[in-house]
Amino acid sequence: MNIKDLEYYQKLVATHSYTKTAEFFKLSQPSISASVKRLSKEFRTTLITQKTPRGRFSTTAAVKS
């Protein structure tokens, strides 16, 4: 597990913004998305749900899928 992925996820949850999170860490938005996908795979659960690609997202309860 990459500890940075957890840091990115924590900031993403705090800001509710991929853009702000990416800017804070001086990364691209796709890097943040990839980080969340890695965490989801590692924990075998969906961490974020998003109805539209550019829409607001919500976090999910950590339940194994």
mmCIF file of C-alpha atoms in Angstrom:
data_model
loop_
_atom_site.group_PDB
_atom_site.id
_atom_site.type_symbol
_atom_site.label_atom_id
_atom_site.label_comp_id
_atom_site.label_asym_id
_atom_site.label_seq_id
_atom_site.Cartn_x
_atom_site.Cartn_y
_atom_site.Cartn_z
ATOM 1 C CA MET A 1 0.000 0.000 0.000
ATOM 2 C CA ASN A 2 1.188 3.482 -0.843
ATOM 3 C CA ILE A 3 0.792 5.880 2.101
ATOM 4 C CA LYS A 4 0.599 8.788 -0.367
ATOM 5 C CA ASP A 5 -2.624 7.320 -1.777
ATOM 6 C CA LEU A 6 -4.162 7.600 1.693
ATOM 7 C CA GLU A 7 -2.989 11.206 1.983
ATOM 8 C CA TYR A 8 -4.520 12.044 -1.394
ATOM 9 C CA TYR A 9 -7.787 10.353 -0.427
ATOM 10 C CA GLN A 10 -7.927 12.193 2.897
ATOM 11 C CA LYS A 11 -7.422 15.544 1.171
ATOM 12 C CA LEU A 12 -9.979 14.661 -1.504
ATOM 13 C CA VAL A 13 -12.593 13.889 1.152
ATOM 14 C CA ALA A 14 -11.762 17.130 2.976
ATOM 15 C CA THR A 15 -11.932 19.358 -0.112
ATOM 16 C CA HIS A 16 -14.604 17.476 -2.106
ATOM 17 C CA SER A 17 -12.604 18.488 -5.171
ATOM 18 C CA TYR A 18 -10.270 16.554 -7.431
ATOM 19 C CA THR A 19 -8.982 19.878 -8.770
ATOM 20 C CA LYS A 20 -8.131 21.341 -5.356
ATOM 21 C CA THR A 21 -6.552 18.090 -4.231
ATOM 22 C CA ALA A 22 -4.423 17.856 -7.362
ATOM 23 C CA GLU A 23 -3.343 21.494 -7.025
ATOM 24 C CA PHE A 24 -2.474 21.033 -3.350
ATOM 25 C CA PHE A 25 -0.158 18.116 -4.122
ATOM 26 C CA LYS A 26 1.012 19.604 -7.449
ATOM 27 C CA LEU A 27 -0.318 16.609 -9.378
ATOM 28 C CA SER A 28 -2.746 16.078 -12.221
ATOM 29 C CA GLN A 29 -6.395 15.200 -11.629
ATOM 30 C CA PRO A 30 -5.952 11.792 -13.319
ATOM 31 C CA SER A 31 -3.206 11.033 -10.776
ATOM 32 C CA ILE A 32 -5.666 11.578 -7.941
ATOM 33 C CA SER A 33 -8.264 9.418 -9.688
ATOM 34 C CA ALA A 34 -5.719 6.642 -10.173
ATOM 35 C CA SER A 35 -4.788 6.874 -6.514
ATOM 36 C CA VAL A 36 -8.420 6.404 -5.442
ATOM 37 C CA LYS A 37 -8.748 3.443 -7.802
ATOM 38 C CA ARG A 38 -5.645 1.840 -6.294
ATOM 39 C CA LEU A 39 -7.041 2.258 -2.787
ATOM 40 C CA SER A 40 -10.396 0.841 -3.846
ATOM 41 C CA LYS A 41 -8.652 -2.177 -5.301
ATOM 42 C CA GLU A 42 -6.414 -2.585 -2.243
ATOM 43 C CA PHE A 43 -9.350 -2.441 0.180
ATOM 44 C CA ARG A 44 -11.664 -4.325 -2.196
ATOM 45 C CA THR A 45 -14.427 -1.767 -1.832
ATOM 46 C CA THR A 46 -15.842 1.292 -3.562
ATOM 47 C CA LEU A 47 -14.606 4.400 -1.781
ATOM 48 C CA ILE A 48 -16.241 7.075 -3.931
ATOM 49 C CA THR A 49 -19.404 7.109 -5.993
ATOM 50 C CA GLN A 50 -20.004 9.660 -8.704
ATOM 51 C CA LYS A 51 -23.139 9.929 -10.851
ATOM 52 C CA THR A 52 -21.533 11.879 -13.679
ATOM 53 C CA PRO A 53 -17.869 12.257 -14.670
ATOM 54 C CA ARG A 54 -17.803 15.931 -13.734
ATOM 55 C CA GLY A 55 -20.447 15.810 -11.030
ATOM 56 C CA ARG A 56 -20.235 15.869 -7.270
ATOM 57 C CA PHE A 57 -19.132 12.689 -5.594
ATOM 58 C CA SER A 58 -19.905 11.063 -2.297
ATOM 59 C CA THR A 59 -17.917 8.756 -0.115
ATOM 60 C CA THR A 60 -19.237 5.333 0.682
ATOM 61 C CA ALA A 61 -19.219 3.193 3.782
ATOM 62 C CA ALA A 62 -16.217 0.885 3.767
ATOM 63 C CA VAL A 63 -17.911 -2.412 3.100
ATOM 64 C CA LYS A 64 -16.042 -5.202 1.360
ATOM 65 C CA SER A 65 -17.466 -6.009 -2.047
#
